Amino acid sequence: EDGGVVVDGDDVRDEVGRRRHRDDDRRRRPAVIRLLSSDSLLVNKRRFLHFYVAGVAATLLLFILRRVEDRYYEPVGSTHRFGPQALATFLLLTHLTRRCYECLYVHSWGDGSMHAAGYALGVLHYVVLPFVFLGDGEHAWCCEAESVPPPSPNERDGGGGAGAVPET
């Protein structure tokens, strides 16, 4: 015995047949599916850092713009408040900065890879994430509808039915 591996000829023929069948199946797929499942669209996992760098940039920009806007709308002589939206944005910025640090100095990367579509979705996620904190604040940036006046005392008390005379 030389310690070699004994291979049965039938096993080799079966494996060759399976590979040929699998390759035929791949050729029958639409071109878009072949492209999306190919290895040419793989990105090294070391690029996770880009997620967090994009997130830090977007969050920092939004944080600064929000502070500038709040100062612009403040009445003269009022004290500046650090509200819950600013706190949440600051905490997100802290988290993303910590993740950048981990990617650069703590994590040891292997040879793993991810699909380019997953990479693009990850970057998009971290760029859009800070906008979650722009809800219905006093000066909301998005979805500005016409302001609806508060109900009159007559409407709050249940008055103002079909026979009520409107206030002038």
PDB file of N, CA and C in Angstrom, residues 2 8 16 22 28 31 34 46 55 66 74 76 83 89 91 97 102 105 107 113 127 131-132 141 151 155 157 161:
ATOM      1  N   ASP A   2       0.564   2.178  -0.874  1.00  0.00           N
ATOM      2  CA  ASP A   2       1.318   3.423  -0.927  1.00  0.00           C
ATOM      3  C   ASP A   2       0.575   4.574  -0.247  1.00  0.00           C
ATOM      4  N   ASP A   8     -13.167   4.523  -7.436  1.00  0.00           N
ATOM      5  CA  ASP A   8     -13.942   3.628  -8.280  1.00  0.00           C
ATOM      6  C   ASP A   8     -14.286   4.367  -9.570  1.00  0.00           C
ATOM      7  N   VAL A  16     -18.777  13.211 -13.041  1.00  0.00           N
ATOM      8  CA  VAL A  16     -18.656  13.940 -14.307  1.00  0.00           C
ATOM      9  C   VAL A  16     -20.040  14.185 -14.895  1.00  0.00           C
ATOM     10  N   ARG A  22     -25.309  19.852 -14.266  1.00  0.00           N
ATOM     11  CA  ARG A  22     -25.388  21.125 -13.544  1.00  0.00           C
ATOM     12  C   ARG A  22     -24.980  22.274 -14.467  1.00  0.00           C
ATOM     13  N   ARG A  28     -29.046  27.125 -19.281  1.00  0.00           N
ATOM     14  CA  ARG A  28     -30.449  27.334 -19.636  1.00  0.00           C
ATOM     15  C   ARG A  28     -31.086  28.484 -18.862  1.00  0.00           C
ATOM     16  N   ALA A  31     -30.042  35.147 -18.795  1.00  0.00           N
ATOM     17  CA  ALA A  31     -28.746  35.823 -18.642  1.00  0.00           C
ATOM     18  C   ALA A  31     -28.674  36.631 -17.352  1.00  0.00           C
ATOM     19  N   ARG A  34     -27.987  34.267 -14.519  1.00  0.00           N
ATOM     20  CA  ARG A  34     -26.593  33.803 -14.586  1.00  0.00           C
ATOM     21  C   ARG A  34     -25.642  34.881 -14.075  1.00  0.00           C
ATOM     22  N   ARG A  46     -14.103  42.583   3.706  1.00  0.00           N
ATOM     23  CA  ARG A  46     -13.356  43.683   4.319  1.00  0.00           C
ATOM     24  C   ARG A  46     -14.028  45.018   4.025  1.00  0.00           C
ATOM     25  N   GLY A  55     -22.364  55.505   6.782  1.00  0.00           N
ATOM     26  CA  GLY A  55     -23.310  55.822   7.852  1.00  0.00           C
ATOM     27  C   GLY A  55     -22.839  56.974   8.716  1.00  0.00           C
ATOM     28  N   ARG A  66     -29.218  69.531  11.239  1.00  0.00           N
ATOM     29  CA  ARG A  66     -30.335  69.640  12.187  1.00  0.00           C
ATOM     30  C   ARG A  66     -30.027  70.675  13.274  1.00  0.00           C
ATOM     31  N   GLU A  74     -34.902  79.090  16.427  1.00  0.00           N
ATOM     32  CA  GLU A  74     -35.024  79.441  17.838  1.00  0.00           C
ATOM     33  C   GLU A  74     -35.418  80.895  18.001  1.00  0.00           C
ATOM     34  N   VAL A  76     -35.259  84.522  19.663  1.00  0.00           N
ATOM     35  CA  VAL A  76     -34.123  85.249  20.217  1.00  0.00           C
ATOM     36  C   VAL A  76     -34.178  85.178  21.741  1.00  0.00           C
ATOM     37  N   GLY A  83     -32.823  67.907  22.138  1.00  0.00           N
ATOM     38  CA  GLY A  83     -34.014  67.066  22.227  1.00  0.00           C
ATOM     39  C   GLY A  83     -33.763  65.594  21.971  1.00  0.00           C
ATOM     40  N   THR A  89     -29.818  60.606  17.333  1.00  0.00           N
ATOM     41  CA  THR A  89     -28.851  60.754  16.247  1.00  0.00           C
ATOM     42  C   THR A  89     -27.422  60.683  16.784  1.00  0.00           C
ATOM     43  N   LEU A  91     -26.437  59.098  19.484  1.00  0.00           N
ATOM     44  CA  LEU A  91     -26.167  57.710  19.871  1.00  0.00           C
ATOM     45  C   LEU A  91     -25.875  56.840  18.647  1.00  0.00           C
ATOM     46  N   THR A  97     -19.393  55.025  14.767  1.00  0.00           N
ATOM     47  CA  THR A  97     -17.967  55.304  14.961  1.00  0.00           C
ATOM     48  C   THR A  97     -17.277  54.122  15.635  1.00  0.00           C
ATOM     49  N   GLU A 102     -13.862  49.143  15.226  1.00  0.00           N
ATOM     50  CA  GLU A 102     -13.753  47.683  15.273  1.00  0.00           C
ATOM     51  C   GLU A 102     -13.299  47.114  13.934  1.00  0.00           C
ATOM     52  N   TYR A 105      -9.435  48.145  13.587  1.00  0.00           N
ATOM     53  CA  TYR A 105      -8.403  47.752  14.543  1.00  0.00           C
ATOM     54  C   TYR A 105      -8.667  46.467  15.316  1.00  0.00           C
ATOM     55  N   HIS A 107     -11.283  43.640  14.347  1.00  0.00           N
ATOM     56  CA  HIS A 107     -11.714  42.460  13.599  1.00  0.00           C
ATOM     57  C   HIS A 107     -10.597  41.931  12.701  1.00  0.00           C
ATOM     58  N   SER A 113     -16.676  36.495   1.311  1.00  0.00           N
ATOM     59  CA  SER A 113     -17.154  37.494   0.363  1.00  0.00           C
ATOM     60  C   SER A 113     -18.670  37.586   0.448  1.00  0.00           C
ATOM     61  N   VAL A 127     -26.838  54.752   4.931  1.00  0.00           N
ATOM     62  CA  VAL A 127     -26.998  56.141   4.499  1.00  0.00           C
ATOM     63  C   VAL A 127     -28.402  56.643   4.837  1.00  0.00           C
ATOM     64  N   PHE A 131     -32.191  59.118   8.770  1.00  0.00           N
ATOM     65  CA  PHE A 131     -33.417  59.845   8.438  1.00  0.00           C
ATOM     66  C   PHE A 131     -34.619  59.345   9.230  1.00  0.00           C
ATOM     67  N   VAL A 132     -34.462  58.208   9.889  1.00  0.00           N
ATOM     68  CA  VAL A 132     -35.524  57.686  10.748  1.00  0.00           C
ATOM     69  C   VAL A 132     -35.821  58.676  11.866  1.00  0.00           C
ATOM     70  N   TRP A 141     -38.392  67.961   8.306  1.00  0.00           N
ATOM     71  CA  TRP A 141     -37.836  68.248   6.990  1.00  0.00           C
ATOM     72  C   TRP A 141     -38.624  67.602   5.872  1.00  0.00           C
ATOM     73  N   PRO A 151     -58.422  72.334  16.971  1.00  0.00           N
ATOM     74  CA  PRO A 151     -59.877  72.483  16.981  1.00  0.00           C
ATOM     75  C   PRO A 151     -60.296  73.623  17.903  1.00  0.00           C
ATOM     76  N   GLU A 155     -65.672  72.910  18.913  1.00  0.00           N
ATOM     77  CA  GLU A 155     -65.513  71.584  18.315  1.00  0.00           C
ATOM     78  C   GLU A 155     -65.033  70.570  19.342  1.00  0.00           C
ATOM     79  N   ASP A 157     -65.752  70.553  22.530  1.00  0.00           N
ATOM     80  CA  ASP A 157     -66.816  70.261  23.488  1.00  0.00           C
ATOM     81  C   ASP A 157     -67.940  69.447  22.879  1.00  0.00           C
ATOM     82  N   GLY A 161     -72.196  70.591  15.536  1.00  0.00           N
ATOM     83  CA  GLY A 161     -72.875  69.559  14.770  1.00  0.00           C
ATOM     84  C   GLY A 161     -73.459  70.139  13.505  1.00  0.00           C
TER      85      GLY A 161
END
